[in-house]
Amino acid sequence: MHILSSHTEKTELQLLVRGLVYAPGDASFAAEIAAFNLATRHAPELVLSAVDADDVVAAVRWAAARDMSISVQSTGHGAANAINGGLLISTRLMLELSIDPEEQTARVGAGVRWRDVLKAAARYGLMGLHGSTTDVGVVGYTLGGGLPLLGRKYGFASDHVLAFDLVTPDGVLRRVDAGSDPRLFALLRGGKGNFGIVTAMEFSLFAADELYAGGIFYDGTHAREVLAGFRAWIAHLPAEASASLAFLRLPDMEDVPGFLRGKFVMHLRFAWQGSSDEGARLLAPMRAAAPMLVDGVGPLPFSRVDEIHADPEHPVPVHEGGMLLKDLDAGLEEALLRLAGPESMAPLLLAEIRLMGGALAVPLKGLEPEADCVGGREAALSFFAVGIMAPQIAHLVPAAIEAARSALKPFGTGGTMLNLHGHLTSPELAASAWPEAAHVRLSEAKAELDPKNLFRHGHAILPQAVSGHTAVA
Ligand SMILES: Cc1cc2nc3c(=O)[nH]c(=O)nc-3n(C[C@H](O)[C@H](O)[C@H](O)COP(=O)(O)OP(=O)(O)OC[C@H]3O[C@@H](n4cnc5c(N)ncnc54)[C@H](O)[C@@H]3O)c2cc1C
């Protein structure tokens, strides 16, 4: 491991870049490295707050010359595991954003959040394939596949990328698209930050047509009826409609709306891009499934899509874990109730199932046979659990997440959704975020394209050819 000898190295890097470089002890160091998950404390040797692609090129070359590992952070929403050592490149100031209304495309810098894209695209009646919160960074989300709120209608966000500007481990800025480098393009679509730093990305936008969406809360005592209703309902739901269901045990905190504070509730999320009449007709069975505490579903502008999931707006200390599930059958229903239902004592803030399928199940066309690395196309549901690392229960939460994974294993596909994978607790589990064949391709490419394993932080792949799910750091 590289050991930073002195502050002279900070000065050396600072002379090469326009953005500011910070070392531990500098007043802004802590703020610059902070993650959205307050339980994750990054500890790089240096952080560069890059302002443009030239900064990233210079910093990657500088670190590579010293065999110093390189990590990247934009919003910090994906910081499940801590970054230790090396150079952290923060992209939060790389805020280039342009919309081409004719071509219906967007170009974004590495620090742009979905919220900014939706705002800019709305001027032209367009929208992009964001997930449950628009606070997330567009690039980091899309490199992990990107499971959109309207994924069942449009597919994964990475299905709609047109080009990446990528600084590769050799410190060269390349434009990577389906024509210029189909292999690297496919590796980036779901391969996360393993092949360098994306400085900008271009992708398709879609018509921001009428949306009928929102959330329904039920008292947790009705968990069994709500879950049974959900199972019957999704069997007949059109492939374009999105839905998810969460068991929520909310803390008694000011951030939580009064009617939910300290309560155990079921939260149904629904999104239908189409007429309100049709949306209301589709949702009717769930409105009748159990008495509703609050019915927040109706016509919704894209500027308010964060209301659908109502994810936390401020950083929280959490431990998380997810997996992909085969089907919602009676066995899974019972397992979910045991895990998170009214009688459960598990310290889980949230246990949710998101409906997959529809366009998410369709293999990416056009670059066969190895068009991308995204997993989850075969799954019926994505499961995700979160526990708050509050001092009184912090010692129990990681075990509760592992227990949830074990309890649901018989119903799993064996894979996880990269973006909703949670903490990296074992090499085998980390590798299961990719389909097996994709993982082999990624490992082989990693050995070739990042032979010094400079990009070894985050959801990393070991640079060696392997033939299974066994050799990931
Ligand atoms: C509240 C919440 C809700 C979420 N909802 C969804 C959802 O609905 N659907 C979904 O798919 N995901 C969802 N996610 C997961 C999120 O998409 C991932 O955590 C994603 O990695 C966040 O990207 P970021 O850049 O914002 O985070 P960061 O923590 O800044 O980055 C995470 C990782 O992305 C990679 N990365 C980021 N920028 C670059 C870059 N420029 N070049 C190369 N690699 C880069 C790196 O590996 C980095 O470690 C959610 C996360 C949270 C916290």
Coordinates of C-alpha atoms and ligand atoms in Angstrom, one line a residue:
M1 CA 0.0 0.0 0.0
H2 CA 1.2 3.5 -0.8
I3 CA 2.2 5.6 2.2
L4 CA 1.9 9.3 1.8
S5 CA 5.3 10.6 2.9
S6 CA 4.4 14.2 3.6
H7 CA 2.4 17.2 2.7
T8 CA 4.8 17.8 -0.2
E9 CA 2.7 15.3 -2.2
K10 CA -0.4 17.4 -1.6
T11 CA 1.5 20.4 -2.9
E12 CA 2.8 18.4 -5.9
L13 CA -0.8 17.4 -6.9
Q14 CA -2.2 20.9 -6.2
L15 CA 0.3 22.3 -8.8
L16 CA -1.2 20.0 -11.5
V17 CA -4.9 20.7 -11.0
R18 CA -7.4 23.6 -10.8
G19 CA -9.6 22.0 -8.1
L20 CA -8.5 22.1 -4.5
V21 CA -6.6 19.3 -2.8
Y22 CA -7.1 18.5 0.9
A23 CA -5.2 16.3 3.4
P24 CA -6.3 15.0 6.8
G25 CA -6.2 17.9 9.2
D26 CA -7.3 20.5 6.6
A27 CA -10.4 22.3 7.7
S28 CA -12.5 21.2 4.6
F29 CA -11.2 17.6 4.5
A30 CA -14.1 16.1 6.5
A31 CA -16.8 17.9 4.5
E32 CA -15.2 16.9 1.2
I33 CA -15.1 13.2 2.0
A34 CA -18.4 12.9 3.8
A35 CA -20.8 10.2 2.7
F36 CA -24.6 10.2 2.8
N37 CA -24.4 7.2 5.1
L38 CA -23.1 8.7 8.3
A39 CA -22.0 5.2 9.5
T40 CA -19.4 5.1 6.7
R41 CA -16.3 7.1 7.4
H42 CA -14.0 7.4 4.5
A43 CA -10.2 7.8 5.2
P44 CA -8.3 8.6 2.0
E45 CA -4.8 10.0 2.2
L46 CA -5.8 12.9 0.0
V47 CA -8.9 14.2 -1.7
L48 CA -9.1 16.3 -4.8
S49 CA -12.2 18.3 -5.5
A50 CA -12.0 18.1 -9.3
V51 CA -13.5 20.9 -11.4
D52 CA -13.1 19.3 -14.9
A53 CA -11.9 16.4 -16.9
D54 CA -8.4 17.9 -17.1
D55 CA -8.2 17.7 -13.3
V56 CA -9.2 14.1 -13.4
V57 CA -6.7 13.2 -16.1
A58 CA -3.9 15.0 -14.2
A59 CA -4.8 13.4 -10.9
V60 CA -5.1 9.8 -12.3
R61 CA -1.7 10.1 -14.0
W62 CA -0.2 11.5 -10.8
A63 CA -1.6 8.7 -8.6
A64 CA -0.9 6.0 -11.1
A65 CA 2.8 7.0 -11.2
R66 CA 2.9 6.4 -7.5
D67 CA 0.8 3.2 -7.5
M68 CA -1.6 5.0 -5.3
S69 CA -5.1 3.7 -5.3
I70 CA -7.9 5.9 -6.7
S71 CA -11.5 6.2 -5.6
V72 CA -14.3 8.5 -6.7
Q73 CA -17.2 10.0 -4.9
S74 CA -20.0 12.3 -6.2
T75 CA -23.0 12.5 -3.8
G76 CA -21.8 9.8 -1.4
H77 CA -25.2 7.9 -1.7
G78 CA -23.4 4.7 -2.7
A79 CA -21.0 4.7 0.2
A80 CA -21.8 1.4 1.9
N81 CA -18.2 0.5 2.6
A82 CA -15.5 2.9 3.7
I83 CA -12.7 4.0 1.4
N84 CA -9.3 3.6 3.2
G85 CA -6.2 5.1 1.8
G86 CA -5.3 6.4 -1.7
L87 CA -6.5 9.4 -3.6
L88 CA -10.2 10.2 -3.5
I89 CA -11.4 12.3 -6.4
S90 CA -14.6 14.1 -5.6
T91 CA -16.7 15.1 -8.6
R92 CA -19.3 17.1 -6.9
L93 CA -18.2 20.3 -8.6
M94 CA -18.4 18.8 -12.1
L95 CA -21.8 20.2 -12.9
E96 CA -21.9 20.4 -16.7
L97 CA -25.5 19.9 -17.9
S98 CA -27.1 20.4 -21.3
I99 CA -30.2 19.1 -22.9
D100 CA -30.7 18.6 -26.6
P101 CA -34.5 18.9 -27.1
E102 CA -34.4 17.8 -30.7
E103 CA -32.5 14.6 -30.1
Q104 CA -34.1 14.2 -26.7
T105 CA -30.8 13.6 -25.0
A106 CA -28.9 15.0 -22.0
R107 CA -25.2 15.4 -21.3
V108 CA -24.2 15.6 -17.6
G109 CA -20.9 16.1 -15.7
A110 CA -20.0 13.5 -13.1
G111 CA -21.4 15.6 -10.2
V112 CA -24.9 16.2 -11.5
R113 CA -27.8 14.8 -9.5
W114 CA -31.1 13.5 -11.1
R115 CA -33.0 16.5 -9.6
D116 CA -31.0 18.9 -11.8
V117 CA -31.6 16.8 -14.9
L118 CA -35.4 16.7 -14.3
K119 CA -35.5 20.4 -13.7
A120 CA -33.6 21.2 -17.0
A121 CA -35.5 18.5 -19.0
A122 CA -38.9 19.7 -17.8
R123 CA -38.5 22.9 -19.9
Y124 CA -38.8 20.8 -23.0
G125 CA -41.5 18.4 -21.7
L126 CA -38.8 15.7 -21.1
M127 CA -37.7 13.5 -18.2
G128 CA -34.9 10.9 -17.4
L129 CA -34.9 7.5 -15.8
H130 CA -34.2 8.4 -12.2
G131 CA -34.7 6.1 -9.2
S132 CA -36.6 6.5 -5.9
T133 CA -34.8 9.7 -5.0
T134 CA -33.6 12.4 -7.3
D135 CA -30.8 13.3 -4.8
V136 CA -28.7 10.5 -6.2
G137 CA -25.9 11.2 -8.8
V138 CA -26.8 10.4 -12.4
V139 CA -23.4 8.9 -13.3
G140 CA -22.8 6.6 -10.2
Y141 CA -26.4 5.4 -10.4
T142 CA -26.2 4.6 -14.1
L143 CA -22.9 2.8 -13.9
G144 CA -24.6 0.5 -11.4
G145 CA -27.3 -0.3 -14.0
G146 CA -29.7 2.3 -12.5
L147 CA -33.1 0.8 -11.5
P148 CA -35.5 3.5 -12.4
L149 CA -38.8 4.3 -10.8
L150 CA -40.4 3.7 -14.2
G151 CA -38.0 0.8 -15.0
R152 CA -40.8 -1.6 -15.9
K153 CA -41.8 0.7 -18.7
Y154 CA -38.4 1.8 -19.9
G155 CA -35.8 -0.7 -18.7
F156 CA -32.6 0.1 -16.8
A157 CA -31.1 3.6 -17.0
S158 CA -27.8 2.1 -18.4
D159 CA -29.9 0.7 -21.4
H160 CA -30.2 4.3 -22.6
V161 CA -26.7 5.6 -22.3
L162 CA -25.3 6.9 -25.5
A163 CA -21.7 7.7 -24.5
F164 CA -19.3 8.0 -21.6
D165 CA -16.3 10.3 -21.3
L166 CA -14.0 8.1 -19.3
V167 CA -10.5 8.7 -17.8
T168 CA -9.0 5.2 -17.9
P169 CA -6.4 3.9 -15.4
D170 CA -3.6 5.0 -17.8
G171 CA -4.8 8.6 -17.4
V172 CA -6.2 9.0 -20.9
L173 CA -9.6 10.7 -21.5
R174 CA -11.6 8.6 -24.0
R175 CA -15.0 8.9 -25.5
V176 CA -16.6 5.5 -25.1
D177 CA -19.7 4.6 -27.1
A178 CA -21.1 1.6 -29.0
G179 CA -19.1 2.5 -32.1
S180 CA -15.8 3.6 -30.7
D181 CA -15.2 0.8 -28.2
P182 CA -18.2 -1.6 -27.9
R183 CA -16.4 -3.8 -25.3
L184 CA -15.6 -1.1 -22.9
F185 CA -19.0 0.5 -23.4
A186 CA -20.6 -2.8 -22.4
L187 CA -18.3 -3.1 -19.3
L188 CA -19.3 0.4 -18.2
R189 CA -23.0 -0.4 -18.4
G190 CA -23.3 -2.1 -15.0
G191 CA -19.6 -2.4 -14.3
K192 CA -19.6 0.5 -11.8
G193 CA -16.4 2.4 -11.2
N194 CA -14.0 -0.4 -12.0
F195 CA -12.5 1.0 -15.3
G196 CA -11.8 4.6 -14.5
I197 CA -13.6 7.8 -13.8
V198 CA -16.5 8.9 -15.9
T199 CA -16.2 12.7 -16.3
A200 CA -19.4 13.1 -18.4
M201 CA -22.2 11.0 -19.8
E202 CA -24.8 11.3 -22.6
F203 CA -28.1 9.5 -22.5
S204 CA -31.7 9.5 -23.8
L205 CA -34.6 11.4 -22.3
F206 CA -38.2 10.5 -22.6
A207 CA -41.5 12.5 -22.9
A208 CA -42.6 13.6 -19.4
D209 CA -46.2 12.5 -20.1
E210 CA -48.8 12.5 -17.5
L211 CA -47.9 10.6 -14.3
Y212 CA -50.3 9.1 -11.8
A213 CA -48.2 8.2 -8.8
G214 CA -47.6 8.4 -5.1
G215 CA -47.8 6.4 -1.9
I216 CA -50.4 4.8 0.3
F217 CA -49.8 4.2 4.0
Y218 CA -51.6 1.4 5.9
D219 CA -51.3 0.7 9.6
G220 CA -48.8 -2.1 10.2
T221 CA -51.4 -4.2 11.9
H222 CA -52.8 -4.8 8.4
A223 CA -49.5 -6.1 7.0
R224 CA -50.9 -9.5 6.2
E225 CA -53.9 -8.3 4.2
V226 CA -51.8 -5.6 2.4
L227 CA -49.1 -8.2 1.4
A228 CA -51.8 -10.7 0.3
G229 CA -53.5 -8.0 -1.7
F230 CA -50.2 -6.9 -3.2
R231 CA -49.5 -10.5 -4.3
A232 CA -52.9 -10.9 -6.0
W233 CA -52.7 -7.4 -7.5
I234 CA -49.2 -7.6 -9.2
A235 CA -50.3 -10.8 -10.9
H236 CA -52.5 -8.7 -13.2
L237 CA -50.7 -5.4 -13.2
P238 CA -49.6 -4.2 -16.7
A239 CA -45.9 -4.5 -17.4
E240 CA -45.6 -0.7 -17.7
A241 CA -46.9 0.0 -14.1
S242 CA -44.4 0.3 -11.3
A243 CA -45.0 -0.8 -7.7
S244 CA -43.2 -1.5 -4.5
L245 CA -44.2 -2.3 -0.9
A246 CA -42.3 -1.5 2.2
F247 CA -42.5 -2.5 5.9
L248 CA -41.5 0.7 7.7
R249 CA -40.7 1.1 11.4
L250 CA -40.2 4.8 11.7
P251 CA -38.3 6.5 14.5
D252 CA -39.9 9.1 16.7
M253 CA -37.9 11.9 15.0
E254 CA -38.6 15.4 13.8
D255 CA -37.7 14.5 10.2
V256 CA -40.6 12.0 10.1
P257 CA -44.1 13.5 9.3
G258 CA -46.2 13.6 12.5
F259 CA -48.7 10.9 11.5
L260 CA -45.8 8.4 11.0
R261 CA -43.6 9.2 13.9
G262 CA -42.7 6.1 16.0
K263 CA -45.2 4.0 13.9
F264 CA -45.0 0.6 12.1
V265 CA -46.7 1.1 8.7
M266 CA -46.9 -0.6 5.3
H267 CA -46.1 1.8 2.4
L268 CA -47.3 1.0 -1.1
R269 CA -45.6 3.0 -3.8
F270 CA -47.2 3.2 -7.3
A271 CA -46.3 4.9 -10.6
W272 CA -48.2 4.8 -13.8
Q273 CA -47.3 7.0 -16.7
G274 CA -50.6 7.3 -18.5
S275 CA -54.1 8.8 -17.9
S276 CA -55.2 9.3 -14.3
D277 CA -58.4 7.4 -15.0
E278 CA -56.5 4.4 -16.0
G279 CA -54.1 4.8 -13.1
A280 CA -56.9 5.0 -10.6
R281 CA -58.6 1.9 -12.2
L282 CA -55.3 0.0 -11.9
L283 CA -54.8 1.0 -8.3
A284 CA -58.4 0.3 -7.1
P285 CA -57.6 -3.2 -5.7
M286 CA -54.9 -1.8 -3.4
R287 CA -57.1 1.0 -2.2
A288 CA -59.5 -1.7 -1.1
A289 CA -56.9 -4.1 0.3
A290 CA -57.0 -2.7 3.8
P291 CA -58.0 0.6 5.5
M292 CA -55.7 3.4 4.4
L293 CA -54.0 5.8 6.8
V294 CA -53.1 8.1 4.0
D295 CA -53.8 7.9 0.3
G296 CA -51.2 10.1 -1.5
V297 CA -51.6 8.8 -5.0
G298 CA -52.8 11.1 -7.8
P299 CA -51.6 13.1 -10.7
L300 CA -48.0 14.1 -10.0
P301 CA -45.6 16.4 -11.8
F302 CA -42.0 15.0 -12.3
S303 CA -40.8 17.8 -10.1
R304 CA -42.4 16.0 -7.1
V305 CA -41.4 12.4 -7.8
D306 CA -39.5 12.2 -4.6
E307 CA -42.8 12.1 -2.8
I308 CA -43.5 8.6 -4.1
H309 CA -40.9 6.7 -2.0
A310 CA -40.2 9.6 0.4
D311 CA -36.6 8.5 0.9
P312 CA -34.6 10.3 3.6
E313 CA -33.6 13.8 2.6
H314 CA -30.7 14.1 5.0
P315 CA -27.7 11.9 5.7
V316 CA -28.5 9.0 8.2
P317 CA -26.2 6.3 9.7
V318 CA -27.4 3.0 8.2
H319 CA -26.5 -0.6 7.4
E320 CA -28.1 -2.0 4.3
G321 CA -28.5 -5.2 2.3
G322 CA -30.4 -6.4 -0.7
M323 CA -31.0 -9.4 -3.0
L324 CA -33.0 -10.4 -6.0
L325 CA -36.1 -12.7 -5.6
K326 CA -37.6 -15.2 -7.9
D327 CA -41.3 -14.8 -7.3
L328 CA -43.8 -13.6 -4.7
D329 CA -45.4 -16.8 -3.6
A330 CA -47.1 -17.9 -0.4
G331 CA -43.8 -19.1 1.1
L332 CA -42.1 -15.7 0.5
E333 CA -45.1 -13.9 1.8
E334 CA -44.8 -15.8 5.1
A335 CA -41.1 -15.3 5.2
L336 CA -41.5 -11.5 4.8
L337 CA -44.1 -11.4 7.5
R338 CA -41.8 -13.3 9.9
L339 CA -39.0 -11.0 9.0
A340 CA -40.6 -7.6 9.1
G341 CA -44.3 -8.1 10.0
P342 CA -46.1 -6.9 13.2
E343 CA -44.6 -9.6 15.4
S344 CA -41.0 -9.1 14.2
M345 CA -38.4 -7.7 16.7
A346 CA -35.8 -7.1 13.9
P347 CA -34.2 -3.7 14.1
L348 CA -35.1 -2.8 10.5
L349 CA -36.2 0.7 9.5
L350 CA -37.2 -0.6 6.1
A351 CA -37.7 -3.9 4.4
E352 CA -39.1 -3.5 0.9
I353 CA -39.9 -5.4 -2.3
R354 CA -39.7 -3.6 -5.6
L355 CA -41.5 -5.2 -8.6
M356 CA -39.1 -6.0 -11.4
G357 CA -40.0 -7.5 -14.8
G358 CA -41.6 -5.6 -17.8
A359 CA -38.9 -3.8 -19.8
L360 CA -36.3 -4.6 -17.0
A361 CA -36.6 -8.3 -18.1
V362 CA -35.7 -7.6 -21.7
P363 CA -32.1 -8.3 -22.6
L364 CA -30.3 -5.3 -24.2
K365 CA -30.5 -5.5 -27.9
G366 CA -28.0 -4.2 -30.5
L367 CA -24.6 -5.2 -29.2
E368 CA -25.2 -9.0 -28.8
P369 CA -24.0 -11.2 -27.3
E370 CA -22.4 -9.2 -24.5
A371 CA -24.1 -5.8 -24.5
D372 CA -23.8 -5.0 -20.8
C373 CA -23.1 -6.3 -17.3
V374 CA -26.4 -5.5 -15.6
G375 CA -28.0 -8.2 -13.4
G376 CA -31.6 -8.7 -12.3
R377 CA -33.3 -9.1 -15.7
E378 CA -34.5 -12.6 -14.5
A379 CA -35.8 -11.4 -11.1
A380 CA -39.4 -10.8 -10.2
L381 CA -38.6 -8.7 -7.2
S382 CA -35.8 -6.7 -5.7
F383 CA -35.5 -6.9 -1.9
F384 CA -33.8 -4.2 0.2
A385 CA -33.5 -3.8 3.9
V386 CA -32.1 -0.9 6.0
G387 CA -31.4 -0.6 9.7
I388 CA -30.5 2.7 11.5
M389 CA -27.1 2.5 13.2
A390 CA -28.4 4.2 16.4
P391 CA -26.0 3.7 19.3
Q392 CA -28.5 1.5 21.3
I393 CA -29.0 -1.0 18.4
A394 CA -26.0 -0.6 16.2
H395 CA -24.5 -3.9 17.4
L396 CA -27.7 -5.7 16.3
V397 CA -28.3 -4.2 12.8
P398 CA -25.7 -5.9 10.6
A399 CA -26.7 -9.3 12.0
A400 CA -30.4 -8.5 11.3
I401 CA -29.6 -7.6 7.7
E402 CA -27.6 -10.9 7.4
A403 CA -30.5 -12.8 9.0
A404 CA -32.9 -11.3 6.5
R405 CA -30.7 -12.4 3.6
S406 CA -30.5 -15.9 5.0
A407 CA -34.3 -16.1 5.6
L408 CA -35.0 -15.1 2.0
K409 CA -32.3 -17.1 0.4
P410 CA -34.6 -20.0 -0.6
F411 CA -36.6 -17.5 -2.6
G412 CA -33.6 -15.7 -4.2
T413 CA -32.2 -15.8 -7.7
G414 CA -28.7 -16.0 -6.2
G415 CA -28.0 -12.5 -7.4
T416 CA -28.2 -9.0 -6.0
M417 CA -29.0 -5.6 -7.7
L418 CA -25.7 -3.8 -7.8
N419 CA -27.1 -0.4 -6.7
L420 CA -29.2 -2.0 -4.0
H421 CA -26.6 -4.5 -2.8
G422 CA -25.7 -2.8 0.4
H423 CA -22.6 -3.6 2.4
L424 CA -19.9 -5.8 0.9
T425 CA -19.6 -8.5 3.5
S426 CA -17.9 -11.3 1.5
P427 CA -16.2 -11.6 -1.9
E428 CA -18.9 -14.1 -3.0
L429 CA -21.7 -11.8 -2.1
A430 CA -20.0 -8.9 -3.8
A431 CA -19.6 -10.9 -7.0
S432 CA -23.2 -11.9 -7.0
A433 CA -24.2 -8.4 -8.1
W434 CA -23.3 -9.5 -11.7
P435 CA -24.6 -12.4 -13.8
E436 CA -21.9 -15.1 -13.7
A437 CA -20.8 -14.7 -17.3
A438 CA -20.6 -10.9 -17.0
H439 CA -18.5 -11.3 -13.8
V440 CA -16.0 -13.4 -15.8
R441 CA -15.8 -10.8 -18.5
L442 CA -15.4 -8.0 -16.0
S443 CA -12.6 -9.8 -14.1
E444 CA -10.7 -10.5 -17.4
A445 CA -11.1 -7.0 -18.6
K446 CA -10.0 -5.6 -15.2
A447 CA -6.7 -7.5 -15.4
E448 CA -6.1 -6.0 -18.8
L449 CA -7.4 -2.5 -18.4
D450 CA -6.4 -1.8 -14.7
P451 CA -3.5 -4.2 -14.2
K452 CA -2.2 -2.2 -11.1
N453 CA -5.7 -2.5 -9.6
L454 CA -5.7 1.3 -9.0
F455 CA -9.5 1.4 -8.9
R456 CA -9.9 -1.1 -6.1
H457 CA -12.4 0.8 -3.8
G458 CA -16.2 0.6 -3.8
H459 CA -17.9 -2.4 -5.4
A460 CA -14.6 -3.6 -6.9
I461 CA -13.5 -6.5 -9.1
L462 CA -10.1 -8.2 -8.7
P463 CA -8.0 -7.9 -11.8
Q464 CA -7.7 -11.5 -12.6
A465 CA -9.4 -14.1 -14.8
V466 CA -11.8 -16.1 -12.7
S467 CA -14.4 -18.6 -13.6
G468 CA -17.0 -18.1 -11.0
H469 CA -18.2 -16.0 -8.1
T470 CA -15.1 -16.4 -5.9
A471 CA -12.4 -13.9 -6.4
V472 CA -13.6 -10.4 -5.7
A473 CA -12.0 -8.1 -3.1
Ligands
LIG1 C1 -31.9 6.9 -0.5 C2 -31.3 6.1 -1.7 C3 -32.2 5.7 -2.7 C4 -31.7 5.0 -3.8 N1 -32.6 4.6 -4.8 C5 -32.1 3.9 -5.9 C6 -32.9 3.5 -6.9 O1 -34.2 3.7 -6.9 N2 -32.4 2.8 -8.0 C7 -31.1 2.6 -8.1 O2 -30.6 2.0 -9.1 N3 -30.2 2.9 -7.1 C8 -30.7 3.6 -6.0 N4 -29.9 4.0 -5.0 C9 -28.5 3.6 -5.1 C10 -27.6 4.5 -5.9 O3 -28.0 4.6 -7.2 C11 -26.2 4.1 -5.8 O4 -25.8 4.1 -4.5 C12 -25.2 5.0 -6.6 O5 -24.0 4.4 -6.6 C13 -25.2 6.4 -6.1 O6 -24.3 7.1 -7.0 P1 -23.7 8.5 -6.4 O7 -22.8 8.9 -7.4 O8 -24.9 9.3 -6.0 O9 -23.0 8.0 -5.1 P2 -21.4 8.0 -4.7 O10 -21.4 7.4 -3.3 O11 -20.9 9.3 -4.9 O12 -20.8 7.0 -5.7 C14 -21.0 5.6 -5.6 C15 -20.1 4.8 -6.4 O13 -20.4 5.0 -7.8 C16 -19.2 5.0 -8.6 N5 -19.1 6.3 -9.2 C17 -19.7 7.5 -8.9 N6 -19.3 8.4 -9.7 C18 -18.4 7.9 -10.6 C19 -17.7 8.4 -11.7 N7 -17.7 9.6 -12.1 N8 -16.9 7.5 -12.4 C20 -16.8 6.2 -12.0 N9 -17.5 5.7 -11.0 C21 -18.3 6.5 -10.3 C22 -18.1 4.7 -7.7 O14 -17.9 3.3 -7.7 C23 -18.6 5.1 -6.3 O15 -18.0 4.4 -5.3 C24 -30.3 4.7 -3.9 C25 -29.5 5.1 -2.9 C26 -29.9 5.8 -1.8 C27 -29.0 6.3 -0.7

